[in-house]
Amino acid sequence: MELVNKYFPGLTQTQREQYDALAELYPEWNAKINVISRRDIDNLEPNHVLHSLAIARFWGELAPGTRVLDLGTGGGFPGIPLAIMYPQAHFHLIDRVAKKLRVAEDIARRIGLQNVTIQHGDAGECHERYDYVVSRAVMPLADLVRISARNVGRAGAKNRYAPGIVCLKGGDLAEEIAAVRRPVTDYDLAELLPEPAFDTKKLIYVPVKA
C-alpha cells in the first residue's frame, strides 16, 4: 500500500505484507458482505486503511500492554489497521452486526494478527476497561462519550496521551463538541495526513479521568 508506506516508512516486512493483504481480502469479502460501500471499495487504502491510521499519527508510539477498544468496528476499522501498526498493544473489536464481525475475525486470522479479540454485542455488554476507546463516526460525539467513558481506565501503560476516547469524524462538529461535558480537542486530519481526501475530516480526543 503506497500511501501507508509513505506515511509510515518504518514498517517491518511483516507489517507491509499484512497491509498489502488487506487490499485483497476486503474486496474479496465485500463481494459477499457489504462492509464497505461498493462505490468506495476501490478507495480502500485512502478512505479506510489510511483514515484509520490517522489515529496512529496522533498517538505516535504506544507502550507495550496498551489496551484499545474499537467500538462499532464493523468489518474491522479502525481496529485492524491499528492492530497491525501496534503488535505490542491489544485491540478488542466490538459490533452489534455479527456478519460484519465475521469479516473482521476472518481477516485478522488470515493475516496472522495475535493481538485482536472480537465481541458480538453493544457497548453495554463490554465491561472491561481500556486505555483508549476508538471509533469511526459510529454515533454523535456526546452519545459516544456517555456510552464509552466507563470503559476507559488506566490499564498500566504509560503513553503520550492520557486514557480517553479517540474518534474520527467529518463535517462541522461545533454543535457535537459543544454538547460534550468534558474537555474536547479536535485536530484537522489534513494536518496529520496531508491528503485531499481528509480536507474536511477531524480527529477528536476526549481525555477521561479514571
PDB file of C-alpha atoms in Angstrom:
ATOM      1  CA  MET A   1       0.000   0.000   0.000  1.00  0.00           C
ATOM      2  CA  GLU A   2       1.798   3.080  -1.271  1.00  0.00           C
ATOM      3  CA  LEU A   3       0.165   5.688   0.959  1.00  0.00           C
ATOM      4  CA  VAL A   4       0.630   3.621   4.093  1.00  0.00           C
ATOM      5  CA  ASN A   5       4.283   3.112   3.243  1.00  0.00           C
ATOM      6  CA  LYS A   6       4.636   6.832   2.507  1.00  0.00           C
ATOM      7  CA  TYR A   7       3.417   7.975   5.909  1.00  0.00           C
ATOM      8  CA  PHE A   8       4.807   5.058   7.918  1.00  0.00           C
ATOM      9  CA  PRO A   9       8.216   4.327   6.394  1.00  0.00           C
ATOM     10  CA  GLY A  10       9.462   2.372   9.410  1.00  0.00           C
ATOM     11  CA  LEU A  11       7.134  -0.606   8.977  1.00  0.00           C
ATOM     12  CA  THR A  12       8.532  -4.103   9.237  1.00  0.00           C
ATOM     13  CA  GLN A  13       8.285  -6.510   6.320  1.00  0.00           C
ATOM     14  CA  THR A  14       5.556  -8.408   8.172  1.00  0.00           C
ATOM     15  CA  GLN A  15       3.515  -5.231   8.624  1.00  0.00           C
ATOM     16  CA  ARG A  16       3.899  -4.306   4.954  1.00  0.00           C
ATOM     17  CA  GLU A  17       2.695  -7.750   3.938  1.00  0.00           C
ATOM     18  CA  GLN A  18      -0.259  -7.539   6.308  1.00  0.00           C
ATOM     19  CA  TYR A  19      -1.344  -4.152   4.944  1.00  0.00           C
ATOM     20  CA  ASP A  20      -0.922  -5.390   1.368  1.00  0.00           C
ATOM     21  CA  ALA A  21      -3.112  -8.388   2.207  1.00  0.00           C
ATOM     22  CA  LEU A  22      -5.959  -6.066   3.221  1.00  0.00           C
ATOM     23  CA  ALA A  23      -6.106  -4.834  -0.386  1.00  0.00           C
ATOM     24  CA  GLU A  24      -7.035  -8.350  -1.468  1.00  0.00           C
ATOM     25  CA  LEU A  25      -9.080  -9.604   1.477  1.00  0.00           C
ATOM     26  CA  TYR A  26     -11.518  -6.721   1.878  1.00  0.00           C
ATOM     27  CA  PRO A  27     -12.622  -6.680  -1.783  1.00  0.00           C
ATOM     28  CA  GLU A  28     -12.950 -10.478  -1.588  1.00  0.00           C
ATOM     29  CA  TRP A  29     -15.225 -10.232   1.429  1.00  0.00           C
ATOM     30  CA  ASN A  30     -17.053  -7.172   0.149  1.00  0.00           C
ATOM     31  CA  ALA A  31     -18.301  -9.176  -2.815  1.00  0.00           C
ATOM     32  CA  LYS A  32     -20.152 -11.367  -0.279  1.00  0.00           C
ATOM     33  CA  ILE A  33     -20.961  -8.944   2.552  1.00  0.00           C
ATOM     34  CA  ASN A  34     -21.239  -5.209   2.037  1.00  0.00           C
ATOM     35  CA  VAL A  35     -18.930  -3.964   4.786  1.00  0.00           C
ATOM     36  CA  ILE A  36     -17.698  -1.052   2.668  1.00  0.00           C
ATOM     37  CA  SER A  37     -19.781   0.886   0.159  1.00  0.00           C
ATOM     38  CA  ARG A  38     -19.433  -0.851  -3.180  1.00  0.00           C
ATOM     39  CA  ARG A  39     -18.712   2.540  -4.723  1.00  0.00           C
ATOM     40  CA  ASP A  40     -15.913   3.067  -2.206  1.00  0.00           C
ATOM     41  CA  ILE A  41     -14.131  -0.290  -2.176  1.00  0.00           C
ATOM     42  CA  ASP A  42     -11.704   0.954  -4.844  1.00  0.00           C
ATOM     43  CA  ASN A  43     -10.672   3.643  -2.356  1.00  0.00           C
ATOM     44  CA  LEU A  44      -9.940   1.140   0.399  1.00  0.00           C
ATOM     45  CA  GLU A  45      -6.440   2.413   1.140  1.00  0.00           C
ATOM     46  CA  PRO A  46      -7.040   6.178   1.469  1.00  0.00           C
ATOM     47  CA  ASN A  47     -10.607   6.173   2.770  1.00  0.00           C
ATOM     48  CA  HIS A  48     -10.428   3.267   5.192  1.00  0.00           C
ATOM     49  CA  VAL A  49      -6.919   1.963   5.931  1.00  0.00           C
ATOM     50  CA  LEU A  50      -5.049   5.273   5.932  1.00  0.00           C
ATOM     51  CA  HIS A  51      -8.029   7.043   7.506  1.00  0.00           C
ATOM     52  CA  SER A  52      -7.890   4.563  10.386  1.00  0.00           C
ATOM     53  CA  LEU A  53      -4.162   5.127  10.728  1.00  0.00           C
ATOM     54  CA  ALA A  54      -4.682   8.832  11.371  1.00  0.00           C
ATOM     55  CA  ILE A  55      -5.125   7.675  14.961  1.00  0.00           C
ATOM     56  CA  ALA A  56      -1.617   6.207  14.837  1.00  0.00           C
ATOM     57  CA  ARG A  57      -0.244   9.537  13.597  1.00  0.00           C
ATOM     58  CA  PHE A  58      -1.893  11.144  16.613  1.00  0.00           C
ATOM     59  CA  TRP A  59      -0.730   8.569  19.164  1.00  0.00           C
ATOM     60  CA  GLY A  60       2.828   8.057  17.972  1.00  0.00           C
ATOM     61  CA  GLU A  61       4.338   5.184  19.914  1.00  0.00           C
ATOM     62  CA  LEU A  62       2.181   3.047  22.197  1.00  0.00           C
ATOM     63  CA  ALA A  63       3.579   1.384  25.286  1.00  0.00           C
ATOM     64  CA  PRO A  64       3.590  -2.409  25.411  1.00  0.00           C
ATOM     65  CA  GLY A  65       0.410  -3.699  27.002  1.00  0.00           C
ATOM     66  CA  THR A  66      -1.763  -0.769  25.898  1.00  0.00           C
ATOM     67  CA  ARG A  67      -5.384  -1.897  25.590  1.00  0.00           C
ATOM     68  CA  VAL A  68      -7.749  -0.426  22.998  1.00  0.00           C
ATOM     69  CA  LEU A  69     -11.485  -0.924  22.490  1.00  0.00           C
ATOM     70  CA  ASP A  70     -12.762  -0.401  18.936  1.00  0.00           C
ATOM     71  CA  LEU A  71     -16.429   0.452  19.421  1.00  0.00           C
ATOM     72  CA  GLY A  72     -18.654  -0.206  16.393  1.00  0.00           C
ATOM     73  CA  THR A  73     -15.827  -1.727  14.392  1.00  0.00           C
ATOM     74  CA  GLY A  74     -17.983  -3.047  11.548  1.00  0.00           C
ATOM     75  CA  GLY A  75     -15.622  -5.009   9.318  1.00  0.00           C
ATOM     76  CA  GLY A  76     -12.589  -4.026  11.386  1.00  0.00           C
ATOM     77  CA  PHE A  77     -11.989  -0.276  11.079  1.00  0.00           C
ATOM     78  CA  PRO A  78     -10.075   1.320  12.657  1.00  0.00           C
ATOM     79  CA  GLY A  79      -9.109  -1.697  14.771  1.00  0.00           C
ATOM     80  CA  ILE A  80      -7.410  -3.971  12.250  1.00  0.00           C
ATOM     81  CA  PRO A  81      -5.150  -1.331  10.631  1.00  0.00           C
ATOM     82  CA  LEU A  82      -4.200  -0.131  14.124  1.00  0.00           C
ATOM     83  CA  ALA A  83      -3.551  -3.673  15.369  1.00  0.00           C
ATOM     84  CA  ILE A  84      -1.103  -4.182  12.502  1.00  0.00           C
ATOM     85  CA  MET A  85       0.641  -0.936  13.411  1.00  0.00           C
ATOM     86  CA  TYR A  86       0.876  -1.803  17.128  1.00  0.00           C
ATOM     87  CA  PRO A  87       1.599  -5.521  17.641  1.00  0.00           C
ATOM     88  CA  GLN A  88       2.641  -4.705  21.222  1.00  0.00           C
ATOM     89  CA  ALA A  89      -0.888  -3.491  22.088  1.00  0.00           C
ATOM     90  CA  HIS A  90      -4.175  -5.394  22.381  1.00  0.00           C
ATOM     91  CA  PHE A  91      -7.283  -4.471  20.399  1.00  0.00           C
ATOM     92  CA  HIS A  92     -10.794  -5.614  21.310  1.00  0.00           C
ATOM     93  CA  LEU A  93     -13.266  -5.150  18.453  1.00  0.00           C
ATOM     94  CA  ILE A  94     -16.992  -4.979  19.219  1.00  0.00           C
ATOM     95  CA  ASP A  95     -20.033  -4.550  16.983  1.00  0.00           C
ATOM     96  CA  ARG A  96     -23.729  -5.430  17.023  1.00  0.00           C
ATOM     97  CA  VAL A  97     -23.716  -6.780  13.452  1.00  0.00           C
ATOM     98  CA  ALA A  98     -22.467 -10.364  13.505  1.00  0.00           C
ATOM     99  CA  LYS A  99     -21.922 -10.733   9.767  1.00  0.00           C
ATOM    100  CA  LYS A 100     -19.562  -7.753   9.699  1.00  0.00           C
ATOM    101  CA  LEU A 101     -17.624  -9.164  12.636  1.00  0.00           C
ATOM    102  CA  ARG A 102     -17.135 -12.385  10.684  1.00  0.00           C
ATOM    103  CA  VAL A 103     -15.226 -10.326   8.135  1.00  0.00           C
ATOM    104  CA  ALA A 104     -13.017  -8.722  10.777  1.00  0.00           C
ATOM    105  CA  GLU A 105     -12.384 -12.030  12.513  1.00  0.00           C
ATOM    106  CA  ASP A 106     -11.500 -13.854   9.303  1.00  0.00           C
ATOM    107  CA  ILE A 107      -9.170 -11.110   8.075  1.00  0.00           C
ATOM    108  CA  ALA A 108      -7.406 -10.859  11.442  1.00  0.00           C
ATOM    109  CA  ARG A 109      -6.875 -14.624  11.386  1.00  0.00           C
ATOM    110  CA  ARG A 110      -5.690 -14.778   7.775  1.00  0.00           C
ATOM    111  CA  ILE A 111      -3.073 -12.060   8.203  1.00  0.00           C
ATOM    112  CA  GLY A 112      -1.838 -13.567  11.450  1.00  0.00           C
ATOM    113  CA  LEU A 113      -2.846 -10.932  13.990  1.00  0.00           C
ATOM    114  CA  GLN A 114      -2.317 -12.265  17.505  1.00  0.00           C
ATOM    115  CA  ASN A 115      -3.400  -9.101  19.314  1.00  0.00           C
ATOM    116  CA  VAL A 116      -7.076  -8.894  18.305  1.00  0.00           C
ATOM    117  CA  THR A 117     -10.184 -10.230  20.037  1.00  0.00           C
ATOM    118  CA  ILE A 118     -13.749  -9.989  18.762  1.00  0.00           C
ATOM    119  CA  GLN A 119     -17.037  -9.482  20.629  1.00  0.00           C
ATOM    120  CA  HIS A 120     -20.550  -9.548  19.201  1.00  0.00           C
ATOM    121  CA  GLY A 121     -22.719  -7.120  21.128  1.00  0.00           C
ATOM    122  CA  ASP A 122     -23.171  -3.486  22.039  1.00  0.00           C
ATOM    123  CA  ALA A 123     -21.139  -1.226  24.291  1.00  0.00           C
ATOM    124  CA  GLY A 124     -23.221  -2.099  27.348  1.00  0.00           C
ATOM    125  CA  GLU A 125     -22.094  -5.716  27.075  1.00  0.00           C
ATOM    126  CA  CYS A 126     -18.409  -4.835  27.301  1.00  0.00           C
ATOM    127  CA  HIS A 127     -17.380  -4.462  30.938  1.00  0.00           C
ATOM    128  CA  GLU A 128     -13.610  -4.262  30.615  1.00  0.00           C
ATOM    129  CA  ARG A 129     -11.503  -1.106  30.890  1.00  0.00           C
ATOM    130  CA  TYR A 130      -9.085   0.109  28.252  1.00  0.00           C
ATOM    131  CA  ASP A 131      -6.505   2.820  27.771  1.00  0.00           C
ATOM    132  CA  TYR A 132      -8.397   4.111  24.751  1.00  0.00           C
ATOM    133  CA  VAL A 133     -11.747   3.719  23.040  1.00  0.00           C
ATOM    134  CA  VAL A 134     -11.590   4.362  19.289  1.00  0.00           C
ATOM    135  CA  SER A 135     -14.312   4.658  16.655  1.00  0.00           C
ATOM    136  CA  ARG A 136     -15.114   5.955  13.194  1.00  0.00           C
ATOM    137  CA  ALA A 137     -18.275   8.097  13.200  1.00  0.00           C
ATOM    138  CA  VAL A 138     -20.495   5.477  14.790  1.00  0.00           C
ATOM    139  CA  MET A 139     -22.733   7.947  16.660  1.00  0.00           C
ATOM    140  CA  PRO A 140     -22.949  11.586  17.814  1.00  0.00           C
ATOM    141  CA  LEU A 141     -19.959  12.558  19.924  1.00  0.00           C
ATOM    142  CA  ALA A 142     -21.908  13.220  23.135  1.00  0.00           C
ATOM    143  CA  ASP A 143     -23.515   9.769  22.907  1.00  0.00           C
ATOM    144  CA  LEU A 144     -20.163   8.134  22.243  1.00  0.00           C
ATOM    145  CA  VAL A 145     -18.599   9.788  25.290  1.00  0.00           C
ATOM    146  CA  ARG A 146     -21.568   8.965  27.503  1.00  0.00           C
ATOM    147  CA  ILE A 147     -21.623   5.319  26.465  1.00  0.00           C
ATOM    148  CA  SER A 148     -17.917   4.562  26.342  1.00  0.00           C
ATOM    149  CA  ALA A 149     -16.331   6.691  29.089  1.00  0.00           C
ATOM    150  CA  ARG A 150     -16.948   3.918  31.623  1.00  0.00           C
ATOM    151  CA  ASN A 151     -14.755   1.632  29.512  1.00  0.00           C
ATOM    152  CA  VAL A 152     -11.760   3.955  29.860  1.00  0.00           C
ATOM    153  CA  GLY A 153      -9.368   3.411  32.738  1.00  0.00           C
ATOM    154  CA  ARG A 154      -5.676   3.303  33.352  1.00  0.00           C
ATOM    155  CA  ALA A 155      -4.515  -0.167  32.403  1.00  0.00           C
ATOM    156  CA  GLY A 156      -0.931   0.446  33.464  1.00  0.00           C
ATOM    157  CA  ALA A 157       0.517   1.562  30.129  1.00  0.00           C
ATOM    158  CA  LYS A 158       2.207   4.975  30.034  1.00  0.00           C
ATOM    159  CA  ASN A 159       1.539   6.727  26.744  1.00  0.00           C
ATOM    160  CA  ARG A 160       1.911  10.241  25.387  1.00  0.00           C
ATOM    161  CA  TYR A 161      -1.814  10.888  25.796  1.00  0.00           C
ATOM    162  CA  ALA A 162      -3.873  10.148  28.879  1.00  0.00           C
ATOM    163  CA  PRO A 163      -6.528   7.444  28.610  1.00  0.00           C
ATOM    164  CA  GLY A 164      -9.527   8.621  26.663  1.00  0.00           C
ATOM    165  CA  ILE A 165     -11.696   8.444  23.575  1.00  0.00           C
ATOM    166  CA  VAL A 166     -10.284   8.976  20.091  1.00  0.00           C
ATOM    167  CA  CYS A 167     -12.666   9.109  17.164  1.00  0.00           C
ATOM    168  CA  LEU A 168     -12.673  10.073  13.503  1.00  0.00           C
ATOM    169  CA  LYS A 169     -15.432  12.306  12.171  1.00  0.00           C
ATOM    170  CA  GLY A 170     -16.183  14.693   9.339  1.00  0.00           C
ATOM    171  CA  GLY A 171     -18.083  17.907   8.695  1.00  0.00           C
ATOM    172  CA  ASP A 172     -18.950  20.760  11.029  1.00  0.00           C
ATOM    173  CA  LEU A 173     -18.635  19.372  14.546  1.00  0.00           C
ATOM    174  CA  ALA A 174     -19.175  22.568  16.543  1.00  0.00           C
ATOM    175  CA  GLU A 175     -22.582  21.520  17.903  1.00  0.00           C
ATOM    176  CA  GLU A 176     -21.446  17.972  18.675  1.00  0.00           C
ATOM    177  CA  ILE A 177     -18.399  19.222  20.560  1.00  0.00           C
ATOM    178  CA  ALA A 178     -20.438  21.807  22.469  1.00  0.00           C
ATOM    179  CA  ALA A 179     -22.762  19.040  23.687  1.00  0.00           C
ATOM    180  CA  VAL A 180     -19.941  17.142  25.413  1.00  0.00           C
ATOM    181  CA  ARG A 181     -19.446  17.874  29.099  1.00  0.00           C
ATOM    182  CA  ARG A 182     -15.751  17.060  29.044  1.00  0.00           C
ATOM    183  CA  PRO A 183     -12.704  18.768  27.532  1.00  0.00           C
ATOM    184  CA  VAL A 184     -12.547  18.049  23.798  1.00  0.00           C
ATOM    185  CA  THR A 185      -9.620  18.600  21.442  1.00  0.00           C
ATOM    186  CA  ASP A 186     -10.160  18.427  17.703  1.00  0.00           C
ATOM    187  CA  TYR A 187      -7.468  18.119  15.058  1.00  0.00           C
ATOM    188  CA  ASP A 188      -7.696  18.680  11.328  1.00  0.00           C
ATOM    189  CA  LEU A 189      -6.915  15.325   9.788  1.00  0.00           C
ATOM    190  CA  ALA A 190      -5.141  17.009   6.892  1.00  0.00           C
ATOM    191  CA  GLU A 191      -2.514  18.220   9.368  1.00  0.00           C
ATOM    192  CA  LEU A 192      -1.808  14.632  10.425  1.00  0.00           C
ATOM    193  CA  LEU A 193      -2.128  13.180   6.920  1.00  0.00           C
ATOM    194  CA  PRO A 194      -1.967  15.872   4.226  1.00  0.00           C
ATOM    195  CA  GLU A 195      -4.163  14.157   1.645  1.00  0.00           C
ATOM    196  CA  PRO A 196      -7.053  15.846  -0.245  1.00  0.00           C
ATOM    197  CA  ALA A 197      -9.472  13.166   0.967  1.00  0.00           C
ATOM    198  CA  PHE A 198      -9.035  14.399   4.532  1.00  0.00           C
ATOM    199  CA  ASP A 199      -9.618  18.130   3.993  1.00  0.00           C
ATOM    200  CA  THR A 200     -12.947  18.087   5.875  1.00  0.00           C
ATOM    201  CA  LYS A 201     -12.112  15.288   8.322  1.00  0.00           C
ATOM    202  CA  LYS A 202     -11.348  15.603  12.027  1.00  0.00           C
ATOM    203  CA  LEU A 203      -9.777  13.586  14.795  1.00  0.00           C
ATOM    204  CA  ILE A 204     -11.403  14.104  18.185  1.00  0.00           C
ATOM    205  CA  TYR A 205      -9.695  13.358  21.504  1.00  0.00           C
ATOM    206  CA  VAL A 206     -11.583  13.347  24.791  1.00  0.00           C
ATOM    207  CA  PRO A 207      -9.444  12.503  27.826  1.00  0.00           C
ATOM    208  CA  VAL A 208     -11.262  10.571  30.532  1.00  0.00           C
ATOM    209  CA  LYS A 209     -10.056  10.596  34.124  1.00  0.00           C
ATOM    210  CA  ALA A 210     -10.199   7.142  35.645  1.00  0.00           C
TER     211      ALA A 210
END
